[in-house]
Tab-separated table of C-alpha atoms in Angstrom:
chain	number	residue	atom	x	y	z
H	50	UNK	CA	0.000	0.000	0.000
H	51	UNK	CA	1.367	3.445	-1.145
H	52	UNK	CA	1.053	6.587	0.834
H	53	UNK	CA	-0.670	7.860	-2.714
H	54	UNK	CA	-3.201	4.705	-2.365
H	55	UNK	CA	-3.768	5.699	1.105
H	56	UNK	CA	-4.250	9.591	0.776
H	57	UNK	CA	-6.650	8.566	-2.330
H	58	UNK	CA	-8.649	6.527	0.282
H	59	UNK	CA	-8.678	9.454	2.710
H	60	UNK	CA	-10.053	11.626	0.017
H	61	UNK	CA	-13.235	9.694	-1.050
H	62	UNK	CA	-14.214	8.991	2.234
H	63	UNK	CA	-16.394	11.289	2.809
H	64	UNK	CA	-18.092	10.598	-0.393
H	65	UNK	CA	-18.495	6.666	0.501
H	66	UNK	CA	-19.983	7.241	3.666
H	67	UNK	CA	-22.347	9.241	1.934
H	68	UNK	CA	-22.983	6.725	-0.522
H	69	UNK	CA	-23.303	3.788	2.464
H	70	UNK	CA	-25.629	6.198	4.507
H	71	UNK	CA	-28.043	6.933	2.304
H	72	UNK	CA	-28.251	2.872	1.424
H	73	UNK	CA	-28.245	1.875	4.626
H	74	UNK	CA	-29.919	4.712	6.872
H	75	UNK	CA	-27.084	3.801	10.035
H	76	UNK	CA	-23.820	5.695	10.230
H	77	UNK	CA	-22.945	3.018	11.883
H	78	UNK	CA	-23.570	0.479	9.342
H	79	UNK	CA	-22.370	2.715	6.951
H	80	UNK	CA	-18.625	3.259	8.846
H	81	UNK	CA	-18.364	-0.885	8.841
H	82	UNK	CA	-18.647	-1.026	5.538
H	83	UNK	CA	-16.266	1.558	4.350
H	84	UNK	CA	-13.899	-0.050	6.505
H	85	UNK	CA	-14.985	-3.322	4.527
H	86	UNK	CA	-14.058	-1.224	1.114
H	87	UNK	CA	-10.390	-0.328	2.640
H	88	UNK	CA	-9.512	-4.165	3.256
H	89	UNK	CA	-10.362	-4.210	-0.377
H	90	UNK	CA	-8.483	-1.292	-1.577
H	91	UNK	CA	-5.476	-2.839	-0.084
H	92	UNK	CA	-6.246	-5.653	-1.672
H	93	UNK	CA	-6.717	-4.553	-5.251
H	94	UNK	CA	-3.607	-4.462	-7.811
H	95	UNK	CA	-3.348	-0.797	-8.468
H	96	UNK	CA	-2.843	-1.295	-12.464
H	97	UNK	CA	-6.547	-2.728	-12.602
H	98	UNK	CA	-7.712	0.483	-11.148
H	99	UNK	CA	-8.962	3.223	-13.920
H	100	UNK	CA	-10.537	5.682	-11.456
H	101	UNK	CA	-10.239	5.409	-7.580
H	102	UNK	CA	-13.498	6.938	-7.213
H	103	UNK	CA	-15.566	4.791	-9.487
H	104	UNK	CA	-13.400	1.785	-7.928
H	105	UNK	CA	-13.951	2.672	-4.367
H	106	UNK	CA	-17.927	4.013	-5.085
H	107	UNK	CA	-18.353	0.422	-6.489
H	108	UNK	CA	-16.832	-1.796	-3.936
H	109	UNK	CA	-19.034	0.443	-1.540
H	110	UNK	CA	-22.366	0.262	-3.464
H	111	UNK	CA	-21.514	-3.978	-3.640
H	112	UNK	CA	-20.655	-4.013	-0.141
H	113	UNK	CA	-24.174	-2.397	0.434
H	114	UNK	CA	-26.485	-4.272	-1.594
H	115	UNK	CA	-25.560	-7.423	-0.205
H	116	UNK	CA	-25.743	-5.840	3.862
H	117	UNK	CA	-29.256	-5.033	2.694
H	118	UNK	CA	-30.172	-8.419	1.564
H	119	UNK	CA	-29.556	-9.433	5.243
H	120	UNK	CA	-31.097	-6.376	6.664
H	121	UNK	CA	-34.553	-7.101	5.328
H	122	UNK	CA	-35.042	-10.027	7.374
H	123	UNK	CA	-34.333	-7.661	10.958
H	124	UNK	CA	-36.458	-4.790	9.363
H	125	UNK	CA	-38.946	-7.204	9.070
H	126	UNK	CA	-38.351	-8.314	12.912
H	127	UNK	CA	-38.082	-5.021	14.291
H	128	UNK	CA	-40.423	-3.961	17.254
H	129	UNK	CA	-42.466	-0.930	15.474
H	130	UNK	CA	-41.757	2.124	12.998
H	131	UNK	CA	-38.016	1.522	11.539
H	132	UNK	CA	-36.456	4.769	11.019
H	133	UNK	CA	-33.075	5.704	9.980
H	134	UNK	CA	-30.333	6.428	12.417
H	135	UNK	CA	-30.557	10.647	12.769
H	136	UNK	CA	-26.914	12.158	12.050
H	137	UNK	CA	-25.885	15.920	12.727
H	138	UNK	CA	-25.109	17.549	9.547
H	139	UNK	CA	-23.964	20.928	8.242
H	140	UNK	CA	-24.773	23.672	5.663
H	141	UNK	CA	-22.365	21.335	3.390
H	142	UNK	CA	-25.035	18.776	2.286
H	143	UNK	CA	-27.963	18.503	0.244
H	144	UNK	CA	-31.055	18.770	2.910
H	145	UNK	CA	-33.529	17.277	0.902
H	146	UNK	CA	-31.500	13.873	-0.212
H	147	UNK	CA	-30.225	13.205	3.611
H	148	UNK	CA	-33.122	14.341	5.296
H	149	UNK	CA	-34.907	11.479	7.458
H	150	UNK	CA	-38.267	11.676	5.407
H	151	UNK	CA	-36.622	11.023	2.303
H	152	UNK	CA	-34.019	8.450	3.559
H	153	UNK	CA	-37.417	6.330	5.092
H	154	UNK	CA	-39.285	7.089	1.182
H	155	UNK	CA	-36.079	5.227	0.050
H	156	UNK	CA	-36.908	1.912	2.307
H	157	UNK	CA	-39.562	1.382	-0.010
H	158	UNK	CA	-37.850	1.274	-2.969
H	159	UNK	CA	-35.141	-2.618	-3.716
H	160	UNK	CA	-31.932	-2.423	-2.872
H	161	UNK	CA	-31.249	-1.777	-6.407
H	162	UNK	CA	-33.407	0.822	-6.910
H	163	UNK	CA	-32.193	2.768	-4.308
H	164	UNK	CA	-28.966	2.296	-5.484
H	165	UNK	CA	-29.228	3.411	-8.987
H	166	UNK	CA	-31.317	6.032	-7.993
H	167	UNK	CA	-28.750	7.404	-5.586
H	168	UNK	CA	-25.416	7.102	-7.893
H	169	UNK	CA	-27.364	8.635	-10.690
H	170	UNK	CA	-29.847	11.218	-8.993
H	171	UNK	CA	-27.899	11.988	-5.978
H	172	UNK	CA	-24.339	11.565	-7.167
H	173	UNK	CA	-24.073	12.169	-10.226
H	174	UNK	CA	-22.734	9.355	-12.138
H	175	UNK	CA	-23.663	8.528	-15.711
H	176	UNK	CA	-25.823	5.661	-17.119
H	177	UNK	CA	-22.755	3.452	-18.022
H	178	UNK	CA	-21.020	4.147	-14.642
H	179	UNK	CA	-24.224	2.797	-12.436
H	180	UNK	CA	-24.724	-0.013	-14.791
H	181	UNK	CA	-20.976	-1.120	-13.961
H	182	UNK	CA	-21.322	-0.175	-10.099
H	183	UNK	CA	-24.296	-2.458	-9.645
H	184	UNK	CA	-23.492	-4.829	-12.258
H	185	UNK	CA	-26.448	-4.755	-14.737
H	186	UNK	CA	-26.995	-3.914	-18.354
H	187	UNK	CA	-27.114	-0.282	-18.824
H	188	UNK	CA	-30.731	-0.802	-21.012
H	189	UNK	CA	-32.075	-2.391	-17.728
H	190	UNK	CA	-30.647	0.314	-15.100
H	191	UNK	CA	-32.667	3.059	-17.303
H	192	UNK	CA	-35.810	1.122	-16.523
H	193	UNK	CA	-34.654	0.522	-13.242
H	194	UNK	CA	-33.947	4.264	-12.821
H	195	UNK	CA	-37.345	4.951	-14.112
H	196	UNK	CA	-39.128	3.360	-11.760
H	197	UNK	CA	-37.676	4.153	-8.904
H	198	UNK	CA	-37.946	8.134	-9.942
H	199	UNK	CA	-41.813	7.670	-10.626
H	200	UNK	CA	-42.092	6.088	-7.375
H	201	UNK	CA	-40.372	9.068	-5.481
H	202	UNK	CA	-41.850	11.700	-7.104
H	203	UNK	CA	-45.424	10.231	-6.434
H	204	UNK	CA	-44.468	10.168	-2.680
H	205	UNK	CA	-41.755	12.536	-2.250
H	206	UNK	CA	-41.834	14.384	0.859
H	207	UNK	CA	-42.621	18.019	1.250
H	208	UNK	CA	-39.474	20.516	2.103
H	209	UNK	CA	-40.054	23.948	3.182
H	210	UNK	CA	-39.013	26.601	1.206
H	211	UNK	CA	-36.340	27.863	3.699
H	212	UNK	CA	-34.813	26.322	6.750
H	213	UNK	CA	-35.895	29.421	8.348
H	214	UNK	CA	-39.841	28.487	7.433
H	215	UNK	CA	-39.212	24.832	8.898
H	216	UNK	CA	-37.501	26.566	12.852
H	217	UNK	CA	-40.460	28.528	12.708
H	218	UNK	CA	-43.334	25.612	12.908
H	219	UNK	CA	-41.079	23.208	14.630
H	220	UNK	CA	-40.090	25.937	17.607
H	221	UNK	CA	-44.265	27.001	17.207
H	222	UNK	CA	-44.674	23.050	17.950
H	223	UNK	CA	-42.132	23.172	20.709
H	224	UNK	CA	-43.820	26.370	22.058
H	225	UNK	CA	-47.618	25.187	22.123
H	226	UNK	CA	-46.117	21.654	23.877
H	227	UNK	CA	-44.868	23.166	26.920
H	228	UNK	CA	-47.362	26.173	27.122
H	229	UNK	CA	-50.383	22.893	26.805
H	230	UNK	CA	-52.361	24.931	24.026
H	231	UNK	CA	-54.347	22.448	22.599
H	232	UNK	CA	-55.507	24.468	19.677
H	233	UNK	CA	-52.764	26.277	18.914
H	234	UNK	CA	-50.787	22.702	18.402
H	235	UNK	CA	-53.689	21.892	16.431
H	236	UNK	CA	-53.529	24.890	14.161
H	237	UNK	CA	-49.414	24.006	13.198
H	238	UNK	CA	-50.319	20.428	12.317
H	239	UNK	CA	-51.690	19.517	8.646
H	240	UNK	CA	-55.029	18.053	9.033
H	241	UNK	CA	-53.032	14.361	7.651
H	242	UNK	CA	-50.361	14.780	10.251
H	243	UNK	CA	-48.887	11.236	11.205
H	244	UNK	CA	-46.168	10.593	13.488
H	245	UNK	CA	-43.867	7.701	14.356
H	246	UNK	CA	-41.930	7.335	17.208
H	247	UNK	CA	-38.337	4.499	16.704
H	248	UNK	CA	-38.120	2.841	20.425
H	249	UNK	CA	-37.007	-0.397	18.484
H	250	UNK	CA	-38.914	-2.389	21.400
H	251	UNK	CA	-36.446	-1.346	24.021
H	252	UNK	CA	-38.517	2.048	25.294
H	253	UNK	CA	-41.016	1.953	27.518
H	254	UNK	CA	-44.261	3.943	26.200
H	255	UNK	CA	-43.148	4.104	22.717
H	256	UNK	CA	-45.959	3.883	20.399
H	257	UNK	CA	-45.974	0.762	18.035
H	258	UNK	CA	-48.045	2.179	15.929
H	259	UNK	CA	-48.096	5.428	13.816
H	260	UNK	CA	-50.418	8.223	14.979
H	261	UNK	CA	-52.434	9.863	12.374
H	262	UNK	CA	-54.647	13.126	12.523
H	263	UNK	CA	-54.151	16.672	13.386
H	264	UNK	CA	-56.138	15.848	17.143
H	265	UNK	CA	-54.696	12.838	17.323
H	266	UNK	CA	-51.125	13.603	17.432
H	267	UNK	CA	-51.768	16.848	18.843
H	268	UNK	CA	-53.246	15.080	22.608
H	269	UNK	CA	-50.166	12.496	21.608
H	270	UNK	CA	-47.848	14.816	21.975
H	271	UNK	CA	-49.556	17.138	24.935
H	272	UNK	CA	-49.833	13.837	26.583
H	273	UNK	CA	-46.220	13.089	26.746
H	274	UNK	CA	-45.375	16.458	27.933
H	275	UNK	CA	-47.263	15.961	31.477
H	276	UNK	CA	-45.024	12.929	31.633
H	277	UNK	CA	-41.790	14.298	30.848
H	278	UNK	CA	-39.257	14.151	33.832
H	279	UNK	CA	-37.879	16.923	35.681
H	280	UNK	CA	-34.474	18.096	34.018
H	281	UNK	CA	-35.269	17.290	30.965
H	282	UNK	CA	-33.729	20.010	28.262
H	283	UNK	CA	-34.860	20.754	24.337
H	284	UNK	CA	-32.426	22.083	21.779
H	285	UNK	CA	-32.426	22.884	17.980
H	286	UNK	CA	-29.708	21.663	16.467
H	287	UNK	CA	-29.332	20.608	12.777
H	288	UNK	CA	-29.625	17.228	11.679
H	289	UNK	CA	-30.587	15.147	8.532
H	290	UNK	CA	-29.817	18.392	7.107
H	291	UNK	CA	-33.068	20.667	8.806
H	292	UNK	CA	-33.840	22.106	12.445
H	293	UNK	CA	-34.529	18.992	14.567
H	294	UNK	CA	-35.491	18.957	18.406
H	295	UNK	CA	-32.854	17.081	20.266
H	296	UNK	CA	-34.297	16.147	24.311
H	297	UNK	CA	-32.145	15.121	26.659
H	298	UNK	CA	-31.963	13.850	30.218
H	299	UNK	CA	-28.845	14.662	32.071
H	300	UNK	CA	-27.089	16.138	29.242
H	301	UNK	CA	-27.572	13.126	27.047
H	302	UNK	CA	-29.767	12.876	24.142
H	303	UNK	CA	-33.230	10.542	24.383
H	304	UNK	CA	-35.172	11.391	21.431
H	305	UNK	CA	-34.417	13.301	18.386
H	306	UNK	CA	-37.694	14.630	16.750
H	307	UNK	CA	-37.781	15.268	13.060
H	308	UNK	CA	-40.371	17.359	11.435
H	309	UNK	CA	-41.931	17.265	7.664
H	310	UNK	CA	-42.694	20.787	7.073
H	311	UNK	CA	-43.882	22.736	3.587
H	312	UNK	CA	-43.088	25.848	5.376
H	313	UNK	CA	-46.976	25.991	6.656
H	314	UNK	CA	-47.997	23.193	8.194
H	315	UNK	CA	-46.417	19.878	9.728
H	316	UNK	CA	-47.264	16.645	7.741
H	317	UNK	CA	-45.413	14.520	9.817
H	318	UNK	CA	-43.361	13.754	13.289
H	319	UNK	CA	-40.648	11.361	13.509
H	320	UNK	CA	-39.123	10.488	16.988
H	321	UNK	CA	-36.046	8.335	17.174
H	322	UNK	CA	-35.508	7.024	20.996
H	323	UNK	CA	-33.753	3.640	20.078
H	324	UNK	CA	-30.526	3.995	22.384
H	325	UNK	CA	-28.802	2.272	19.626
H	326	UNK	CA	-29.465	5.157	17.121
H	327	UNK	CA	-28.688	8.082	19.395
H	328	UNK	CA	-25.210	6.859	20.587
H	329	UNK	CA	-23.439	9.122	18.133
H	330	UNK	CA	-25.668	12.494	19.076
């Protein structure tokens, strides 16, 4: 291994864990298998490599597909609403193709869908590249690629039109919570509001089920305020790429709340209190 094989490694990084995250929806997951893709790249005779990038993007989009052929069988195992694992993020990334709505749109697409959706939509490679990368024809990724994009855009979440336009509702939401104004939590809430709360069966009072309805989630939520414990602390911080609501008990983080906003109302609440998932917040 040459320090030039080694700084090339260093370089993609970033761009492989972006790759295995948005596959996978765990950092975790996603670190494991770019440390898979080095015990590869140390592996692989240099003169067989055309383009590191392409090269290391493959081994990581392989590497991927078939973690995902085993992680069906636990997603289908898990103890209520799977959600990905919430990461902090900067002004750096693309808010819309990290955030947690769209990451838990891409669960319903295959394995391969979601991958050539994401190396061609996401990151930019060409037609030829993502047939290589997966290892298909390139006719059959086009179709593949069509699919998938007609089934995003017929669900695809709603953004807001400014991160500013998202604080606003989700700090109004905050607000209304603590103050116990029924209404006024009603009024921020889209009238098709659901929310979903990730305990992964190990937290106590976690629903198993999603909550739907403007009243509904509103008295959810109201509810679980009058049960809060004393010394618990909120905080906005940025994650998935938008304003989230991090809570935490003695200075460490419980839940991380994610909000679906189109800048007017809330369409949907998603609460990640797995342990598991929060051990990196």
């Amino acid at each position: 291994m040459t320090d030039g094989a080694l700084e090339s490694f260093e370089a993609h990084r970033p761009a492989m864990i972006a790759i295995a995250y948005r596959m996978l929806g765990s950092l975790a997951e996603a670190e494991d298998i770019v440390q898979e893709a080095w015990l590869r790249w140390q592996a692989a005779t240099r003169e067989g490599v055309r383009s590191d990038r392409a090269f290391l993007s493959t081994v990581v989009t392989r590497l991927c597909l078939d973690r995902l052929k085993s992680a069906q069988v636990t997603r289908e195992e898990y103890v209520g609403p799977w959600l990905p694992e919430p990461v902090r993020t900067d002004t750096q990334v693309d808010p819309e193709s990290i955030s947690l709505a769209f990451l838990v749109l891409l669960e319903s697409l295959s394995p391969v869908e979601r991958a050539v959706y994401l190396l061609h939509e996401v990151f930019g490679y060409s037609h030829a590249e993502v047939a290589e990368m997966v290892g298909k024809e390139e006719a059959a990724c086009r179709q593949i690629l069509h699919r998938a994009r007609d089934h995003i855009q017929s669900r695809r979440p709603r953004f807001a039109p400014s991160k500013e336009s998202h604080e606003r509702l989700v700090t109004g939401f905050m607000s209304a919570c603590v103050s116990g104004d029924l209404e006024g939590l009603k009024k921020l809430l889209a009238h098709d509001v659901t929310s979903w709360a990730d305990g992964g069966g190990r937290v106590r009072g976690a629903a198993l089920n999603p909550v739907r309805g403007a009243d509904a989630v509103a008295r959810l939520f109201l509810g679980i305020m009058k049960k809060v414990p004393a010394g618990v602390t909120a905080e906005l911080s940025e994650v998935n790429g938008w304003p989230t609501v991090l809570l935490r008990l003695n200075g460490a983080v419980f839940d991380v709340m994610s909000f679906e906003t189109d800048g007017e109302h809330i369409h949907a609440i998603r609460s990640v209190l797995n342990p598991e998932k929060l051990a990196r917040m």
